[in-house]
mmCIF file of C-alpha atoms in Angstrom:
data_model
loop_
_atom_site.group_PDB
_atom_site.id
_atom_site.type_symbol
_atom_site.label_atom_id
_atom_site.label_comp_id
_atom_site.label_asym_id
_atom_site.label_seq_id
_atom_site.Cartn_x
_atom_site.Cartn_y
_atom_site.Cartn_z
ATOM 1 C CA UNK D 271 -7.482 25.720 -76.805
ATOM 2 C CA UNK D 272 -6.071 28.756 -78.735
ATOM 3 C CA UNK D 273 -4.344 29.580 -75.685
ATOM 4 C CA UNK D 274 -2.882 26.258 -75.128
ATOM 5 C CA UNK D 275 -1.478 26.388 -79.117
ATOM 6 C CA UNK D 276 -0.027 29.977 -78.292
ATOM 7 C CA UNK D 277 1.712 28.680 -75.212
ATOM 8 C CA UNK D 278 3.419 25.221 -76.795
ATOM 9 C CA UNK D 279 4.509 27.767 -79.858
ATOM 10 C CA UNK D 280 6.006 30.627 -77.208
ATOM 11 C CA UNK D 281 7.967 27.114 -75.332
ATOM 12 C CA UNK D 282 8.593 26.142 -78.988
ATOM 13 C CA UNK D 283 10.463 29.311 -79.700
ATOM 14 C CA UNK D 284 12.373 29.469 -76.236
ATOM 15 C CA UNK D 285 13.914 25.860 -77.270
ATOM 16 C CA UNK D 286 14.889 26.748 -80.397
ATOM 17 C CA UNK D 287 16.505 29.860 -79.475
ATOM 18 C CA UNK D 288 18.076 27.919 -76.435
ATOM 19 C CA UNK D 289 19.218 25.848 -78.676
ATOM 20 C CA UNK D 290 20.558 28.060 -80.611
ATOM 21 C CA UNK D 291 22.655 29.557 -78.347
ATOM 22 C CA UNK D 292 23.826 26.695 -76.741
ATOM 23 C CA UNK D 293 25.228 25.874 -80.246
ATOM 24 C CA UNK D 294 27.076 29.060 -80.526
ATOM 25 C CA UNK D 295 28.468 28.536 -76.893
ATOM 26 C CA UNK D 296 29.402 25.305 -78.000
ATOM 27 C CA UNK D 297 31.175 26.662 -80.890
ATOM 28 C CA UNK D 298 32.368 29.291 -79.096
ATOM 29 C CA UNK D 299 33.486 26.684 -76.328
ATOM 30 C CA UNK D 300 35.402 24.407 -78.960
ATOM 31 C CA UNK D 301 37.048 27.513 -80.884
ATOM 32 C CA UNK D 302 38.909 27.943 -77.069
ATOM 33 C CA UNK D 303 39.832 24.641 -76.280
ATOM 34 C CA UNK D 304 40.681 23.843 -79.851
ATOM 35 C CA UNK D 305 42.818 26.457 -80.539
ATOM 36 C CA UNK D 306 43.824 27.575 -77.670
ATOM 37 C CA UNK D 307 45.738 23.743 -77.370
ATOM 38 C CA UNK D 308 47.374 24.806 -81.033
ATOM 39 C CA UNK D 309 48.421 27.712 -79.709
ATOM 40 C CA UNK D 310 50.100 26.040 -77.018
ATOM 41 C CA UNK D 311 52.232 23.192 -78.914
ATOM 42 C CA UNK D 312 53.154 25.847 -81.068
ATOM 43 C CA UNK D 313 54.412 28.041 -78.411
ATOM 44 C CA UNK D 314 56.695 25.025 -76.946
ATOM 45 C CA UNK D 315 57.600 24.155 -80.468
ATOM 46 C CA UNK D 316 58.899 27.330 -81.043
ATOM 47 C CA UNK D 317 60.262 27.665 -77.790
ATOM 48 C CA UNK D 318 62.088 24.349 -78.344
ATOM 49 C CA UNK D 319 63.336 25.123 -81.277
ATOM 50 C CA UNK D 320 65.253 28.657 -80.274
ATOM 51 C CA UNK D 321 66.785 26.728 -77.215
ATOM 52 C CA UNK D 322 68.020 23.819 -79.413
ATOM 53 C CA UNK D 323 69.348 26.973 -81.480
ATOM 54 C CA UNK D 324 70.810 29.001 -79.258
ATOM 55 C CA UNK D 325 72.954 25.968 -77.547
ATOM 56 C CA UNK D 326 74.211 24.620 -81.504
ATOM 57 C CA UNK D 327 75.092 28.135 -81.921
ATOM 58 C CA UNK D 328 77.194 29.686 -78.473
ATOM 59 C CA UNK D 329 79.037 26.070 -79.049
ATOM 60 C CA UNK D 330 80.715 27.632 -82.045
ATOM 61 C CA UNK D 331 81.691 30.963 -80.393
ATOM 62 C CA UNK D 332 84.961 30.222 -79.897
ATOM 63 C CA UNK D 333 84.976 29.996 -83.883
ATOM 64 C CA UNK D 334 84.045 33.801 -83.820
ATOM 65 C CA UNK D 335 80.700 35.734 -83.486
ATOM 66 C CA UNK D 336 79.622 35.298 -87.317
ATOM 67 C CA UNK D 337 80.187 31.532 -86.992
ATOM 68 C CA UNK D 338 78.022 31.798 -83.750
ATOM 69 C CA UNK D 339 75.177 33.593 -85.459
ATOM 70 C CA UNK D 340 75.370 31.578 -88.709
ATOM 71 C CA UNK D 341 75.159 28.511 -86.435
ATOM 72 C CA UNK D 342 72.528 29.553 -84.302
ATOM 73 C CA UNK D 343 69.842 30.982 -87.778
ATOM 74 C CA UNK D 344 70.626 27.240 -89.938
ATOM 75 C CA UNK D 345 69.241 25.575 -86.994
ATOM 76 C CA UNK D 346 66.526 27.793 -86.022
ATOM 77 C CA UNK D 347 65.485 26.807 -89.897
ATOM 78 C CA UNK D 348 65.817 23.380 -89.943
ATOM 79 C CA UNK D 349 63.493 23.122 -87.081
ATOM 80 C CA UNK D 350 60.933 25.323 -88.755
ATOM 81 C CA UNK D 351 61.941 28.745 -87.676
ATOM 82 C CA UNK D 352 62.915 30.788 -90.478
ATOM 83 C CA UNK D 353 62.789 34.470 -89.507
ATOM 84 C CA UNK D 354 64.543 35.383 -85.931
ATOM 85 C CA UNK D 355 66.533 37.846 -84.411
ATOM 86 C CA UNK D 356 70.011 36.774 -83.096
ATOM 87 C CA UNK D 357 72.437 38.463 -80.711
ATOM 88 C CA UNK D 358 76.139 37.185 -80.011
ATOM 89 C CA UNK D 359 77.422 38.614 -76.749
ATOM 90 C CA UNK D 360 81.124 37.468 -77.246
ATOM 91 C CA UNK D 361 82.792 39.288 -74.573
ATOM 92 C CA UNK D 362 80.466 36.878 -72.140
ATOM 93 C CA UNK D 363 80.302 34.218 -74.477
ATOM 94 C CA UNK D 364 76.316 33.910 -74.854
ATOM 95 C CA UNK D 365 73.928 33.857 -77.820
ATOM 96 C CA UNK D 366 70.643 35.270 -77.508
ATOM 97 C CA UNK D 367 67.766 34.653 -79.853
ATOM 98 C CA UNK D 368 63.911 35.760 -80.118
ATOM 99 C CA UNK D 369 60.865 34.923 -82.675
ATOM 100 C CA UNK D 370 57.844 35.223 -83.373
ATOM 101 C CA UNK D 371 55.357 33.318 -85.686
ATOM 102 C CA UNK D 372 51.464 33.696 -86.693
ATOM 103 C CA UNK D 373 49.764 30.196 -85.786
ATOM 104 C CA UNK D 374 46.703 29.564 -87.846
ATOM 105 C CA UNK D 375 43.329 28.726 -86.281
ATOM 106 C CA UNK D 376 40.388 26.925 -87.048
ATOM 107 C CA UNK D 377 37.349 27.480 -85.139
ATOM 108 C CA UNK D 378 37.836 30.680 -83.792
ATOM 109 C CA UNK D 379 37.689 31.547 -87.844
ATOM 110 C CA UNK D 380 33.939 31.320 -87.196
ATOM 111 C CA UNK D 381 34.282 34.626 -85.532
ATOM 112 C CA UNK D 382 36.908 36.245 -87.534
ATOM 113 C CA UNK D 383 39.882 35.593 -86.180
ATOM 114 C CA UNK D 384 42.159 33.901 -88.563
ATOM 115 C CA UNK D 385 45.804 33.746 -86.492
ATOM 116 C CA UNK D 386 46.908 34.212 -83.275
ATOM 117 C CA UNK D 387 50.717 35.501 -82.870
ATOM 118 C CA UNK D 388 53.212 33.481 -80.203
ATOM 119 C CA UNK D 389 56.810 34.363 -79.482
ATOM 120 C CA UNK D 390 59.825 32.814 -78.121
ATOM 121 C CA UNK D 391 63.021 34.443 -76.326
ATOM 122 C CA UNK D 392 66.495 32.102 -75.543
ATOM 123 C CA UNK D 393 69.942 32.551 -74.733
ATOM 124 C CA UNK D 394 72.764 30.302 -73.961
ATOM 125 C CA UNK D 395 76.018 30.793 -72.829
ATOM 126 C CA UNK D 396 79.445 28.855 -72.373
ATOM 127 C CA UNK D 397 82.514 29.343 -69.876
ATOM 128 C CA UNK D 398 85.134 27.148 -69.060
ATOM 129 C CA UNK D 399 84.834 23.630 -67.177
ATOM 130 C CA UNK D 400 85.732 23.823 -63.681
ATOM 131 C CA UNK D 401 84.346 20.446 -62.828
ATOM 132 C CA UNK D 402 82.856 16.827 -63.908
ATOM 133 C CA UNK D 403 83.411 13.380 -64.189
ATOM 134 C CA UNK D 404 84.671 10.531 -66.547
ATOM 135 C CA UNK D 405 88.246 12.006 -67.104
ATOM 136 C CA UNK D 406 91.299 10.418 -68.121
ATOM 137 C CA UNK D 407 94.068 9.670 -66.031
ATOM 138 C CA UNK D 408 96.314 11.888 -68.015
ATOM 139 C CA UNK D 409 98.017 15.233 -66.626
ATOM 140 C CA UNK D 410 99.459 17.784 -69.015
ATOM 141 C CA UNK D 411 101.479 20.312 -67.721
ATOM 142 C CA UNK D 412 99.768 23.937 -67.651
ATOM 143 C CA UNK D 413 100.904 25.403 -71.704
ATOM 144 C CA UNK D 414 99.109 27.422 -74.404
ATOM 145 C CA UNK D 415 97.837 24.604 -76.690
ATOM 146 C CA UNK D 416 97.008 25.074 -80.455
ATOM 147 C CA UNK D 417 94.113 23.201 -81.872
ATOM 148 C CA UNK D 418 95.089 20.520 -84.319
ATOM 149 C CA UNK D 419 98.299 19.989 -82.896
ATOM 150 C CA UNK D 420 100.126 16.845 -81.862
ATOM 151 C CA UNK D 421 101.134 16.772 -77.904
ATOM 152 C CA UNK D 422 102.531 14.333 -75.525
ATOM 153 C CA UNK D 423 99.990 12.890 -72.837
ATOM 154 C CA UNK D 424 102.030 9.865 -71.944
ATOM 155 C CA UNK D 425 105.741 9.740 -71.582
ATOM 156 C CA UNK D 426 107.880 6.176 -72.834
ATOM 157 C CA UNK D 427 110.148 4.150 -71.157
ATOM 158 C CA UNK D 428 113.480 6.191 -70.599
ATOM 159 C CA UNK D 429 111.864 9.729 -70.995
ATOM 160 C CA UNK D 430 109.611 11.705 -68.208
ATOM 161 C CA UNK D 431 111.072 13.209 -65.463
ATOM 162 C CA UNK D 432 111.864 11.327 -61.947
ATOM 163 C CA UNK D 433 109.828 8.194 -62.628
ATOM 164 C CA UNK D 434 106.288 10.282 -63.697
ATOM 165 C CA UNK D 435 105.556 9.759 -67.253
ATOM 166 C CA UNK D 436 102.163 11.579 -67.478
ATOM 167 C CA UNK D 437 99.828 9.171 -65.914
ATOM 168 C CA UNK D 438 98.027 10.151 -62.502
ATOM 169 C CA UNK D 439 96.583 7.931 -59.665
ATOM 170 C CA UNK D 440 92.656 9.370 -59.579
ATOM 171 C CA UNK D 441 90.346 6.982 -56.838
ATOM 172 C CA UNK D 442 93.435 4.662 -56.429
ATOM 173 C CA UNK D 443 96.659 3.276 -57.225
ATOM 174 C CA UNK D 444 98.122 0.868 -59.412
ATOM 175 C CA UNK D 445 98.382 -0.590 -62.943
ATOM 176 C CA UNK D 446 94.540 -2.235 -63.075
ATOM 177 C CA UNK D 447 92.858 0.944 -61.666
ATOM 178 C CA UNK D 448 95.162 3.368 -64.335
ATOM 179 C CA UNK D 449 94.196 0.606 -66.988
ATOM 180 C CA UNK D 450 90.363 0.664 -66.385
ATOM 181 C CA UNK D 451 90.236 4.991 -66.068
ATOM 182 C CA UNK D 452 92.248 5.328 -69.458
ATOM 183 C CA UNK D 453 89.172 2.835 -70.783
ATOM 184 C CA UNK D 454 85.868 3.823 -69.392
ATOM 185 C CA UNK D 455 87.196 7.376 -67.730
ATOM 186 C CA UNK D 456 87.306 8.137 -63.957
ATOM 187 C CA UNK D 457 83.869 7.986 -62.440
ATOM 188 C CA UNK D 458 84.602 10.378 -59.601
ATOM 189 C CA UNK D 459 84.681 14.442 -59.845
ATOM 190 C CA UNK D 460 87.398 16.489 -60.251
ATOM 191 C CA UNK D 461 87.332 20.186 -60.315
ATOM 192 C CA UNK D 462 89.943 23.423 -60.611
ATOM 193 C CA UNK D 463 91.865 23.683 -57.814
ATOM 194 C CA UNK D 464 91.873 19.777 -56.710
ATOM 195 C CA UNK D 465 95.299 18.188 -55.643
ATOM 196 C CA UNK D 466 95.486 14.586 -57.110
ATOM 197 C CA UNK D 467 98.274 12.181 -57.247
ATOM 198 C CA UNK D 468 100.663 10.714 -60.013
ATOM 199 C CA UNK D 469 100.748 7.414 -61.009
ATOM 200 C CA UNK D 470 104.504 6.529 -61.278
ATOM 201 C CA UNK D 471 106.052 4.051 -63.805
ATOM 202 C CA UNK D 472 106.116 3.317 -67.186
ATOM 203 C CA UNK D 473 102.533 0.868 -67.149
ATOM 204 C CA UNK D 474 103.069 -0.182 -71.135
ATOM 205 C CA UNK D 475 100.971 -3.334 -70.553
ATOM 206 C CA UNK D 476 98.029 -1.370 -69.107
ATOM 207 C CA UNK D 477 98.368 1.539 -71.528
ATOM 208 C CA UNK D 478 98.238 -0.590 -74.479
ATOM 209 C CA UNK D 479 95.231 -2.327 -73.484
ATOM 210 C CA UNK D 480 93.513 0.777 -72.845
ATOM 211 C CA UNK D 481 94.414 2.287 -76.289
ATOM 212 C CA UNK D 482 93.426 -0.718 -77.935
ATOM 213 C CA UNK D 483 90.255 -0.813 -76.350
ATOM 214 C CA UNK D 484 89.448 2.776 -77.190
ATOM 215 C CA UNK D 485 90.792 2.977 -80.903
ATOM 216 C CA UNK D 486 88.683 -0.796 -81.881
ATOM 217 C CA UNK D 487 85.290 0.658 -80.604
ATOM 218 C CA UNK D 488 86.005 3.967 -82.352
ATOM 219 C CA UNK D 489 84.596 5.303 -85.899
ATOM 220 C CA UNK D 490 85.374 8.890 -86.145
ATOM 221 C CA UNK D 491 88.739 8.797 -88.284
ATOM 222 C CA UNK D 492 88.898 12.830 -88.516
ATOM 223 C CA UNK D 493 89.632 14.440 -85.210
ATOM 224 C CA UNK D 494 88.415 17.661 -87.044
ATOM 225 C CA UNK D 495 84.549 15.902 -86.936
ATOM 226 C CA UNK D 496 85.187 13.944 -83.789
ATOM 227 C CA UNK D 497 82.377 14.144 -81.475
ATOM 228 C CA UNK D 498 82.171 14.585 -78.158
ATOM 229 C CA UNK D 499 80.992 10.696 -77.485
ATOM 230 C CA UNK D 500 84.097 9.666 -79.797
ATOM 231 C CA UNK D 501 85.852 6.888 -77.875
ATOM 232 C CA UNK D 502 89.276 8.433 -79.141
ATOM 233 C CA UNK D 503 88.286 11.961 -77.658
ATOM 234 C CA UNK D 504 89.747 11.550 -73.966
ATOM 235 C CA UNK D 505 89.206 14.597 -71.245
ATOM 236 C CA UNK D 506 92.181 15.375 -68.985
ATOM 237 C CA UNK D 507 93.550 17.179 -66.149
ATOM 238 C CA UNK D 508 95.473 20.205 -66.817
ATOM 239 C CA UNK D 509 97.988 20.271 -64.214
ATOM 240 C CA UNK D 510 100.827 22.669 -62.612
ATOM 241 C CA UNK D 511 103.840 21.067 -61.136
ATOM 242 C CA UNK D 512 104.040 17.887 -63.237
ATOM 243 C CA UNK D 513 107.715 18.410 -64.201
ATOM 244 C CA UNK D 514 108.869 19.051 -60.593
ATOM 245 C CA UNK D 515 106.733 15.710 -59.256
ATOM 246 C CA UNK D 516 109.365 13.155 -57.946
ATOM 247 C CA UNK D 517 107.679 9.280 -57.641
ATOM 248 C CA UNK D 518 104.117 9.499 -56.361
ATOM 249 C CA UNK D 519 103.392 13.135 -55.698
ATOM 250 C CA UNK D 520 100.678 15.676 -55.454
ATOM 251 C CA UNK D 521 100.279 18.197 -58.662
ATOM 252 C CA UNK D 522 97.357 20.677 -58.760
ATOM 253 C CA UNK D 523 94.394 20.802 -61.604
ATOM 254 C CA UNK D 524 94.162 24.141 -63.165
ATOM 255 C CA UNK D 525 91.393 23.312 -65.945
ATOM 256 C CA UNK D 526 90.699 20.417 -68.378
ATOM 257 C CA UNK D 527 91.301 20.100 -71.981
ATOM 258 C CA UNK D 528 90.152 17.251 -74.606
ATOM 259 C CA UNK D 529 91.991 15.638 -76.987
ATOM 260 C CA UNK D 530 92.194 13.124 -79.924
ATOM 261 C CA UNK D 531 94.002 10.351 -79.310
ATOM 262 C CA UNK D 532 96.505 9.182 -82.687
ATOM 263 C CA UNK D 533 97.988 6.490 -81.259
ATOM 264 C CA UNK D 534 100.064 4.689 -78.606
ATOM 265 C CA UNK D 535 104.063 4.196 -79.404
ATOM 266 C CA UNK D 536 104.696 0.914 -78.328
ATOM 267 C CA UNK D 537 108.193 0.730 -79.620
ATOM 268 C CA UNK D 538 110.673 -1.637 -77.223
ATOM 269 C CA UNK D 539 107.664 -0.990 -74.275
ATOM 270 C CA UNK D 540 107.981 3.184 -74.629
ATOM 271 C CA UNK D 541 104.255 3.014 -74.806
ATOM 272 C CA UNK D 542 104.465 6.852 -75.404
ATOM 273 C CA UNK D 543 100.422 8.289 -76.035
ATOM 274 C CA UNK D 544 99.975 10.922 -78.310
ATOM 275 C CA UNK D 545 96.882 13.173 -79.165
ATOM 276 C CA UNK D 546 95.778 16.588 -81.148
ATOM 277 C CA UNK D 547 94.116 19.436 -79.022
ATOM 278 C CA UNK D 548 90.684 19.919 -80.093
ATOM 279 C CA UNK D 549 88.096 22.145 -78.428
ATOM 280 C CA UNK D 550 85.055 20.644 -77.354
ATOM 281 C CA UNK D 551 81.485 21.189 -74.921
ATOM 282 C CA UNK D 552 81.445 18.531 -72.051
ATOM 283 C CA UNK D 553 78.936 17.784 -69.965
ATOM 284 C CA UNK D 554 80.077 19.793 -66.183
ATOM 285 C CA UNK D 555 79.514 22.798 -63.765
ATOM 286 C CA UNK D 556 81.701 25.706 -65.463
ATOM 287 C CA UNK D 557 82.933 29.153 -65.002
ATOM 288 C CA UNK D 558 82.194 32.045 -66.874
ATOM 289 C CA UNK D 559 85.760 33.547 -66.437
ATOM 290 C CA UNK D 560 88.164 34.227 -68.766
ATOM 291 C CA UNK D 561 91.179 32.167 -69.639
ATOM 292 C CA UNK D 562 90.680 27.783 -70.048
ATOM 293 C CA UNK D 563 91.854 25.388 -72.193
ATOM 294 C CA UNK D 564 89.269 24.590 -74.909
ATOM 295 C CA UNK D 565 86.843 22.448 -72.879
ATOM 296 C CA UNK D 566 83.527 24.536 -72.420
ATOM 297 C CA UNK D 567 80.488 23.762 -70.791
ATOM 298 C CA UNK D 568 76.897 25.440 -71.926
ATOM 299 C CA UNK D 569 73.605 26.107 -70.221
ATOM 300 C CA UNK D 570 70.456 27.874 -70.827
ATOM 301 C CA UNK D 571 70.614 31.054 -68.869
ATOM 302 C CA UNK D 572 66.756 32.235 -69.945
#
């Protein structure tokens, strides 16, 4: 009987302490899973956050390095990083970034460990478009523009130079298929180097309705805030050999630039469309040589 007590006591004892450390695997085994997931969202939060950073910040580059950087470190800390290293590479037009932050755990406390450190590494960079979509069927002749400054995108009635007045045939001719490009933008892609036809004649109708469309759906007043989803910001061919084109011709595209449209001079029909050069990131495959005309695209190149 004794020995039966003794035994039930010993199997007693094994439970407990099996028990025991099954608890302290379990705890162990929730201090992992637990924290380890923490660790992870935090990772791609901060992660996240240095990208968004990076791309805000190489998108003021052409403002100067210290507007790059300044950009880059206000919104690093409105998304929660506040203490980063920042690098502005200006001769190749990228802004690089790293971070690190102590995440604070919870079970793995239990065994002494109170943080666990993550870091984060970006960099962005911008060059020139060379292609994309949704231009306007506007060709400027090849110049040094000046941001802020008024230029002409449409000839009047009367002015332009053998029957081209600035507009350009792109997917088609005539008045209808100029009319609907200057509204929505052309939906197929040009690129550098592309030959593309003009559009000959005056079109006042067409480029009225266009402009009105465009300035009655727009609400950014200041072409110094305009965004890049402002109705009045259109995207156009920069051409060479606009001023020699005689009736419909071929000109070449040698970049893109963006600008903000004023308004459309509609005196006795000239319909004459005016707009200020602003600088601006579109959407578009891009080329990290020198030179362009203020439209920049930007990627994440780590």
């Amino acid at each position: 009987m004794n020995q039966l007590i003794q035994l039930i006591n010993e199997e007693r004892g094994n439970a407990i302490l099996f028990t025991a450390l099954m608890i302290t695997a379990l705890f162990g085994f929730s201090a992992l899973v637990v924290d380890a997931g923490q660790i992870f969202v935090e990772d791609q939060k901060l992660q996240n956050a240095l990208d968004a950073a990076v791309l805000a910040g190489v998108q003021d580059i052409v403002k100067g390095q210290d507007a790059a950087r300044e950009m880059t470190i206000n919104y690093a800390q409105k998304n929660g990083v506040s203490q980063l290293d920042v690098y502005v590479d200006y001769s190749n037009k990228m802004v690089s970034a790293t971070a690190m932050k102590e995440i604070p755990l919870f079970f793995a406390k239990i065994f002494g460990r109170t943080t666990f450190p993550v870091s984060a590494a970006s960099t962005a960079q911008i060059g020139v478009i060379s292609k994309g979509e949704g231009f306007a069927p506007l060709g400027i002749e090849k110049q040094s523009f000046q941001y802020g400054e008024m230029y002409r995108l449409k000839e009047g009635g009367g002015e332009g130079s053998n029957g081209n007045y600035g507009a350009l045939a792109l997917g088609g001719s005539g008045a209808s298929n100029y009319r609907d490009n200057l509204k929505y933008g052309y939906e197929g892609e040009l690129s550098i180097g592309m030959k593309v036809s003009t559009e000959p004649g005056n079109m006042a109708g067409p480029t009225r309705q266009a402009l009105d469309y465009l300035l009655s759906n727009s609400d950014c007043d200041d072409f110094t805030q305009a965004t890049r989803d402002c109705p009045r910001v259109v995207y156009v061919p920069v051409v060479d050999g606009l001023d020699e084109a005689s009736g419909r011709d071929e000109v070449t595209i040698v970049g893109f630039a963006a600008f903000y449209l004023e308004d459309v001079e509609n005196d006795r029909g000239r319909a004459v469309i005016t707009g200020r050069f602003i600088q601006m990131v579109y959407p578009g495959d891009f080329s990290t040589q020198a030179g362009g005309y203020g439209l920049y695209g930007v990627k994440l190149v780590n």
